[in-house]
mmCIF file of C-alpha atoms in Angstrom:
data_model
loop_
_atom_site.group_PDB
_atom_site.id
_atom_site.type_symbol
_atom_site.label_atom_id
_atom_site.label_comp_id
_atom_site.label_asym_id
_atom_site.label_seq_id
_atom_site.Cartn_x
_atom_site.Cartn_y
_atom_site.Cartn_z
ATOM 1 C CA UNK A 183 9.027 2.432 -27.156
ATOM 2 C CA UNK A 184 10.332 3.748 -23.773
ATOM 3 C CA UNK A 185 13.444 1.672 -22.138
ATOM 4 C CA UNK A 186 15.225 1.590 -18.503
ATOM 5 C CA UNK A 187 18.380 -0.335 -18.595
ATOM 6 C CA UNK A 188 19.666 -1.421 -14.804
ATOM 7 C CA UNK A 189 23.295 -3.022 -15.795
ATOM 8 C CA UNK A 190 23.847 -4.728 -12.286
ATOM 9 C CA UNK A 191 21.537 -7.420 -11.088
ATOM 10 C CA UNK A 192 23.262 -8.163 -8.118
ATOM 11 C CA UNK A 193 25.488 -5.378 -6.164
ATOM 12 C CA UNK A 194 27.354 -6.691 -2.968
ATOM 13 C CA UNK A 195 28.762 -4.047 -1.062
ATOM 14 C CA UNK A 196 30.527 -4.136 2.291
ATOM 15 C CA UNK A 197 28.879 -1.819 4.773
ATOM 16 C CA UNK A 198 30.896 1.730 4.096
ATOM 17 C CA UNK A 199 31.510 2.018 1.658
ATOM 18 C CA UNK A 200 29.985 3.728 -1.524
ATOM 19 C CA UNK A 201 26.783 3.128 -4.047
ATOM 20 C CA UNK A 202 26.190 3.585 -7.190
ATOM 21 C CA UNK A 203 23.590 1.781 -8.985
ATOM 22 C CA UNK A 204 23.703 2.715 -12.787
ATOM 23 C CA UNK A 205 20.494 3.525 -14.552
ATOM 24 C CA UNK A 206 20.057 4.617 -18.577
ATOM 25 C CA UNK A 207 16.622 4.956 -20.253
ATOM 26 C CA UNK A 208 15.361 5.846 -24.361
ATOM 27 C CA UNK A 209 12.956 7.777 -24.504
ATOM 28 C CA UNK A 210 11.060 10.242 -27.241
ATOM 29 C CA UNK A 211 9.930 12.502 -24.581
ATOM 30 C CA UNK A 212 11.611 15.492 -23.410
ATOM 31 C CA UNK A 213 9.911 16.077 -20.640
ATOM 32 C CA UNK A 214 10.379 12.245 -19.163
ATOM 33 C CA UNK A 215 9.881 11.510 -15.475
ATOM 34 C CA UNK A 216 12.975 9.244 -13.700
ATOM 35 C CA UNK A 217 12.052 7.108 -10.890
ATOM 36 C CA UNK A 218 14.317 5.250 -8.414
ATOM 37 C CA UNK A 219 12.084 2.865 -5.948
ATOM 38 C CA UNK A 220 13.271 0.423 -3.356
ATOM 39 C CA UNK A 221 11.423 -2.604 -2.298
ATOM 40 C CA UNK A 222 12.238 -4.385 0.471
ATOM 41 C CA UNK A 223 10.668 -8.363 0.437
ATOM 42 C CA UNK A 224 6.953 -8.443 1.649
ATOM 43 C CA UNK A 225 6.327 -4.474 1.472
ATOM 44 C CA UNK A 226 5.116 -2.263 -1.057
ATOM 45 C CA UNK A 227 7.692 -0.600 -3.128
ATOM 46 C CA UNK A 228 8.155 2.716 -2.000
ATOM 47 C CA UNK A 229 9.458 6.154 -3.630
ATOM 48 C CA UNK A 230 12.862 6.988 -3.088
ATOM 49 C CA UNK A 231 13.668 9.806 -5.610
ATOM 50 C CA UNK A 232 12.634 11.671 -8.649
ATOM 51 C CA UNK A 233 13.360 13.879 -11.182
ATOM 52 C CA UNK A 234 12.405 15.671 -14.994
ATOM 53 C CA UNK A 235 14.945 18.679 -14.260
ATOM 54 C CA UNK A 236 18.163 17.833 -16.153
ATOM 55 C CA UNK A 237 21.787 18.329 -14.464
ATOM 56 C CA UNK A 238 20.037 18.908 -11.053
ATOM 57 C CA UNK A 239 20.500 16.919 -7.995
ATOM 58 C CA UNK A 240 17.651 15.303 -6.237
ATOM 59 C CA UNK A 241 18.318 13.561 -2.435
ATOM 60 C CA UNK A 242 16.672 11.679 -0.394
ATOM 61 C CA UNK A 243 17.693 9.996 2.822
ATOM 62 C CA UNK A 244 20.686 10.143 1.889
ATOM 63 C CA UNK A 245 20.454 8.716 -1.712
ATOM 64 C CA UNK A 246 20.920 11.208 -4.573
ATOM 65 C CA UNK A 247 20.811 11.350 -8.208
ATOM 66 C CA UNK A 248 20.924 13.447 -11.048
ATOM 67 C CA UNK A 249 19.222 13.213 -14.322
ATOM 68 C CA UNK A 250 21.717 13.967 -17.494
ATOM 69 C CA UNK A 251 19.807 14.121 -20.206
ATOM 70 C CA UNK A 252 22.645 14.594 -22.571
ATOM 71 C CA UNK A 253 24.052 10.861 -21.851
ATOM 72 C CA UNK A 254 19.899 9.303 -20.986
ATOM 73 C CA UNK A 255 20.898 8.298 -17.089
ATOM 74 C CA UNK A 256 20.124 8.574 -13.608
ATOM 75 C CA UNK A 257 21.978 6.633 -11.807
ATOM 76 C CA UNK A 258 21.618 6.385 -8.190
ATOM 77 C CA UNK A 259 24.470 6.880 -5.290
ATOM 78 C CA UNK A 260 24.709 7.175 -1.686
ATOM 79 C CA UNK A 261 28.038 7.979 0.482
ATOM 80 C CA UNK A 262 28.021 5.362 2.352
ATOM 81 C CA UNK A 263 26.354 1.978 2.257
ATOM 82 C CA UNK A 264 24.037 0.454 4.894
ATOM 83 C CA UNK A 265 22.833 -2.729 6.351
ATOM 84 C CA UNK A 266 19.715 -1.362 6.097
ATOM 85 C CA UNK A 267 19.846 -0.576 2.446
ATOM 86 C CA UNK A 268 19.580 -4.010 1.375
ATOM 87 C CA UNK A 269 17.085 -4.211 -0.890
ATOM 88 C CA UNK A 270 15.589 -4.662 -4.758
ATOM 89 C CA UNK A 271 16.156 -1.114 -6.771
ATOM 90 C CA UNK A 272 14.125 -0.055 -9.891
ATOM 91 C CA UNK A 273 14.775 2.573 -11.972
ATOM 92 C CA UNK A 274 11.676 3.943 -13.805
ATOM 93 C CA UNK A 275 10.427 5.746 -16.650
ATOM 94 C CA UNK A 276 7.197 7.781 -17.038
ATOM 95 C CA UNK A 277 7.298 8.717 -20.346
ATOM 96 C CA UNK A 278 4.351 10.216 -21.840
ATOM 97 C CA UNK A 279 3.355 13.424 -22.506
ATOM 98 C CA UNK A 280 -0.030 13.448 -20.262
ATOM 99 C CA UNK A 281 0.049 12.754 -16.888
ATOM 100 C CA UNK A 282 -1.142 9.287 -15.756
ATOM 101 C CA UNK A 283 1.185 7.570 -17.943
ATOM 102 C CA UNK A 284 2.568 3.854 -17.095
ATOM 103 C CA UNK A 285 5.720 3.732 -15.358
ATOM 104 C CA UNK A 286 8.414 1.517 -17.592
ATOM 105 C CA UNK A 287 10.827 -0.193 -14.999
ATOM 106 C CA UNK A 288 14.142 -1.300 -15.556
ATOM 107 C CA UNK A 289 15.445 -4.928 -14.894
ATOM 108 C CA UNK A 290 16.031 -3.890 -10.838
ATOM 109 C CA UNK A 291 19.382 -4.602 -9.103
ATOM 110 C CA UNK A 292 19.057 -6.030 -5.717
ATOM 111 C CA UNK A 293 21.662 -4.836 -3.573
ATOM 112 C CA UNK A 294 23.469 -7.145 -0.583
ATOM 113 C CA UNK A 295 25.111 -4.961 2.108
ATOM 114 C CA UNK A 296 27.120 -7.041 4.015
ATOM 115 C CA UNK A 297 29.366 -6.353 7.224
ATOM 116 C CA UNK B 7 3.998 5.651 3.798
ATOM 117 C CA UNK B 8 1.882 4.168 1.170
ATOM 118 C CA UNK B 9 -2.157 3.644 1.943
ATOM 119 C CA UNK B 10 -2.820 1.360 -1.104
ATOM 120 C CA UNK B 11 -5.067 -1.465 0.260
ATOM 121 C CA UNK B 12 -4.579 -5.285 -1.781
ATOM 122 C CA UNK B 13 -6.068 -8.230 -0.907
ATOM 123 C CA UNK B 14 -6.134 -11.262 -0.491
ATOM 124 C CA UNK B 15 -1.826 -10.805 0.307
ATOM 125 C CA UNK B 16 -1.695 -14.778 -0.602
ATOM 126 C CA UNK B 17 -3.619 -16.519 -3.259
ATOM 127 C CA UNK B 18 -3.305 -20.083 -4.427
ATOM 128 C CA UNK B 19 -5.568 -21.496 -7.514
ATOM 129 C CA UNK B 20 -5.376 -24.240 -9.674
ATOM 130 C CA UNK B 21 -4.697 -24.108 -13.391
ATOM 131 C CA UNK B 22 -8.510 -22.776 -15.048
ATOM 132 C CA UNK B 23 -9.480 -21.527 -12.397
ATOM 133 C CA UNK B 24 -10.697 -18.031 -11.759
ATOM 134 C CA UNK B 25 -8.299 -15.813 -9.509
ATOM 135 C CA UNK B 26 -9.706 -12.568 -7.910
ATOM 136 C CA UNK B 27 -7.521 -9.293 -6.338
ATOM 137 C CA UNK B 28 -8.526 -6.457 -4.960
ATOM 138 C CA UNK B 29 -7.100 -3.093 -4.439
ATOM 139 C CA UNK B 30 -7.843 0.320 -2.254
ATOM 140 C CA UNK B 31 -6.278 3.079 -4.040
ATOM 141 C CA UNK B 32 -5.477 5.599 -1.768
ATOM 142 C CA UNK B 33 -8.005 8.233 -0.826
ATOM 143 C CA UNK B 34 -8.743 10.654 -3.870
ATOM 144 C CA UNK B 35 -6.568 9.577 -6.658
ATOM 145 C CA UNK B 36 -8.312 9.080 -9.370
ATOM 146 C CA UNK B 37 -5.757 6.702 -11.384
ATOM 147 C CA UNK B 38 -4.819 3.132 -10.644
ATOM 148 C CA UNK B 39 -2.274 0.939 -12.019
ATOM 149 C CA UNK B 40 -1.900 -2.910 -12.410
ATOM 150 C CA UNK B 41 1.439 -4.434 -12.679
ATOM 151 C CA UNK B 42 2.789 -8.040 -12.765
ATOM 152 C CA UNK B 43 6.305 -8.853 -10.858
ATOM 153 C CA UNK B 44 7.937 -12.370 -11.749
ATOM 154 C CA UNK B 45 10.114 -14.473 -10.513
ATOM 155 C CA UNK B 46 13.031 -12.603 -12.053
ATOM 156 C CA UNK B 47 11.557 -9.425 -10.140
ATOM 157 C CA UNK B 48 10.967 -7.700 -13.647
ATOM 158 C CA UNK B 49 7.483 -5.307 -13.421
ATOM 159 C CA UNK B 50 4.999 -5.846 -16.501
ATOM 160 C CA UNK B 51 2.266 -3.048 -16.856
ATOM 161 C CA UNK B 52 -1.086 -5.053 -16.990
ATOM 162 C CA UNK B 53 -3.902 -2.028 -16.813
ATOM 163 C CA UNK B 54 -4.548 1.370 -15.680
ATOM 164 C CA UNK B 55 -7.843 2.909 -15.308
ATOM 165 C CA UNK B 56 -9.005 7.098 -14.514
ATOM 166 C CA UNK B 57 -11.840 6.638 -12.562
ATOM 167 C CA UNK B 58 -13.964 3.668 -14.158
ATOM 168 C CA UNK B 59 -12.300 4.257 -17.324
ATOM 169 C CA UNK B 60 -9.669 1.885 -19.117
ATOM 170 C CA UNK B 61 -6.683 4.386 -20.195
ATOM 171 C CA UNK B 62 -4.274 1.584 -21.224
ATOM 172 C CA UNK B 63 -3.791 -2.012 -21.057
ATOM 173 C CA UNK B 64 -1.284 -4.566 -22.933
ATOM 174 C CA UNK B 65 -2.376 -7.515 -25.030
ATOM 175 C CA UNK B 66 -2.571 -9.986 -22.394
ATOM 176 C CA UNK B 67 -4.919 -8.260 -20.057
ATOM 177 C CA UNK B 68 -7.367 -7.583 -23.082
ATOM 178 C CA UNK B 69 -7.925 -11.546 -23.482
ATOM 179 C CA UNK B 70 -7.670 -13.547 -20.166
ATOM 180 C CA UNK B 71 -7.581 -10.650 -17.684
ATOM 181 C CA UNK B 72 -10.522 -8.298 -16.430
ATOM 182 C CA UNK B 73 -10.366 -5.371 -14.714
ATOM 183 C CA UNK B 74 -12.791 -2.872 -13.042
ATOM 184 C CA UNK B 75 -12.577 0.432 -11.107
ATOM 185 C CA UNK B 76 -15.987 1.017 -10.250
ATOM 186 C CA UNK B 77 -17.008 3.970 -8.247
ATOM 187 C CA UNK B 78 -17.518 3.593 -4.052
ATOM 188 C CA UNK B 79 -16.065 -0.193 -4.444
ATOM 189 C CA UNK B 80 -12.445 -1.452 -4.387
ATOM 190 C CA UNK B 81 -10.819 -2.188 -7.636
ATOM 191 C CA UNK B 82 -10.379 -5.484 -9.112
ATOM 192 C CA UNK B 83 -8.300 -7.619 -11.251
ATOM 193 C CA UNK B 84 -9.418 -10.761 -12.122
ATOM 194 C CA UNK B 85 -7.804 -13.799 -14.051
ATOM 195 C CA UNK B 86 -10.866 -15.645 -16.190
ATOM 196 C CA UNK B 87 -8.640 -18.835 -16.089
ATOM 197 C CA UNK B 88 -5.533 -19.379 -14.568
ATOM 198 C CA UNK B 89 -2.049 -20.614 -16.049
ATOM 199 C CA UNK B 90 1.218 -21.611 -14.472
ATOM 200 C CA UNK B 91 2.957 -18.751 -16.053
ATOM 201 C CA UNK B 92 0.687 -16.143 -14.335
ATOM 202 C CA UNK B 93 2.215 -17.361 -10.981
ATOM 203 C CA UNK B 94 4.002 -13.838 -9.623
ATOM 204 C CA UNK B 95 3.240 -11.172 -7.406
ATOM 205 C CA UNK B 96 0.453 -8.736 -8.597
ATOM 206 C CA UNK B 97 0.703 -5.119 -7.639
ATOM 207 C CA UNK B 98 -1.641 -2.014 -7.321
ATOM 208 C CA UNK B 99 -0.439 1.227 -7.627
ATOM 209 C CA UNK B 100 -2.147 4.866 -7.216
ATOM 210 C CA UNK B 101 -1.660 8.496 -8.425
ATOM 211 C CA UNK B 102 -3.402 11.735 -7.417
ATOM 212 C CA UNK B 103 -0.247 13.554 -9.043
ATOM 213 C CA UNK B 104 -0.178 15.060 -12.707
ATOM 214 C CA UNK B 105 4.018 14.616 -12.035
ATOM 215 C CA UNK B 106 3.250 10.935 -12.330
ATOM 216 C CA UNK B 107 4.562 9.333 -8.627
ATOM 217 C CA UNK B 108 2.295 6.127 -8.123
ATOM 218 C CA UNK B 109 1.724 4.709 -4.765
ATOM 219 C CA UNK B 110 2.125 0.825 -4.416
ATOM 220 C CA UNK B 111 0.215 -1.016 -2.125
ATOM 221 C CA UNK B 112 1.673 -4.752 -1.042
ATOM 222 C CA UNK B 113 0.596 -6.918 -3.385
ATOM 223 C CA UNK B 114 -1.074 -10.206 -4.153
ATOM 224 C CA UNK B 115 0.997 -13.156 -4.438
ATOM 225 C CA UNK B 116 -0.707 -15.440 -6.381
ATOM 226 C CA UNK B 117 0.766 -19.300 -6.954
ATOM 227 C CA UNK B 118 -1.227 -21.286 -9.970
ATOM 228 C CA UNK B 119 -0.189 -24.694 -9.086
#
């Protein structure tokens, strides 16, 4: 069945400097949806970014990833780390063919920005 | 921002015991999810209904968990008898979108002491 692998389950960072969360999936489908959400404690998880298009950038304030379908990953980087951007991370996987399909998480990888 | 509706946020039950969630998918989307975080933070898929209709649900959910959508009420997810190990937070999610984004709402923390 469909996979999401999150390597890192804890990432401290000092504030600065650079992210990179990793994030490979399996999958049969070749039209696959990735997922990144963050959740911070006692909210909802929210979107951050998404993508089916392979080699093509997605952003989002001021995250970015880029889905290589060649190697299964989309792994998620920003510049320039936050205080703010302390948080859980998921990596997701929508899999199926229809639309509607379950979303397959990975393991998460809470990041600690520190000063 | 997310308008996915749960309630209660905080539920507490003893083992056997019947626990009760309810969720508010957001305005027109027809599909809502069901998943289980645990302590370790991992998400389980529980359920997922299209309009009153089951589409999917895992093992667990078939035997000791019940679930409705029905139409003009909120969703529900209920727990016929309740065990230590379903102790976690319980999340709704929505989707209006054939591309697949759900919509979480808050959860339901539920403690089965």
């Amino acid at each position: 069945g469909d996979s999401v692998t999150q390597k890192e389950g804890l990432v401290t960072l000092t504030e600065g400097l650079p992210v990179m969360l990793n994030c490979t999936y399996q999958t049969i489908y070749s039209n696959a949806f990735l997922f990144w959400y963050v959740h911070y404690l006692n909210e909802s998880p929210r979107l951050l970014l998404k993508s089916s298009t392979d080699n093509k950038r997605t952003e989002h304030q001021g995250f970015h990833a880029t889905l290589h379908k060649s190697s299964s990953s989309f792994h998620l980087q920003k510049s320039s780390a936050q205080l703010s951007d302390s948080a859980l991370y998921y990596c997701a996987l929508s899999g199926a063919s229809s639309s509607f399909s379950k979303l397959v998480f990975g393991q998460g990888t809470s990041l600690s920005v520190v000063p | 921002n997310s308008k996915v509706i749960q309630t209660p946020r905080y539920l507490v039950k003893g083992q056997g015991q019947k626990a009760k969630m309810r969720c508010i998918p957001e305005k027109g989307h027809p599909v809502v999810f069901w998943y289980q975080q645990n302590k370790n933070n991992e998400f389980k898929f529980l359920i997922n209904f299209q309009n009153q209709e089951v589409l999917q649900q895992i093992d667990m959910t078939e035997k000791r968990f019940s679930a409705e959508c029905p139409s003009n009420s909120p969703c529900s997810l209920e727990i016929q008898s309740s065990e230590a190990g379903d102790s976690a937070l319980y999340l709704c999610a929505s989707s209006g979108d054939i591309y697949a984004e759900q919509f979480f709402g808050p959860g339901t923390r539920l403690t089965v002491l």
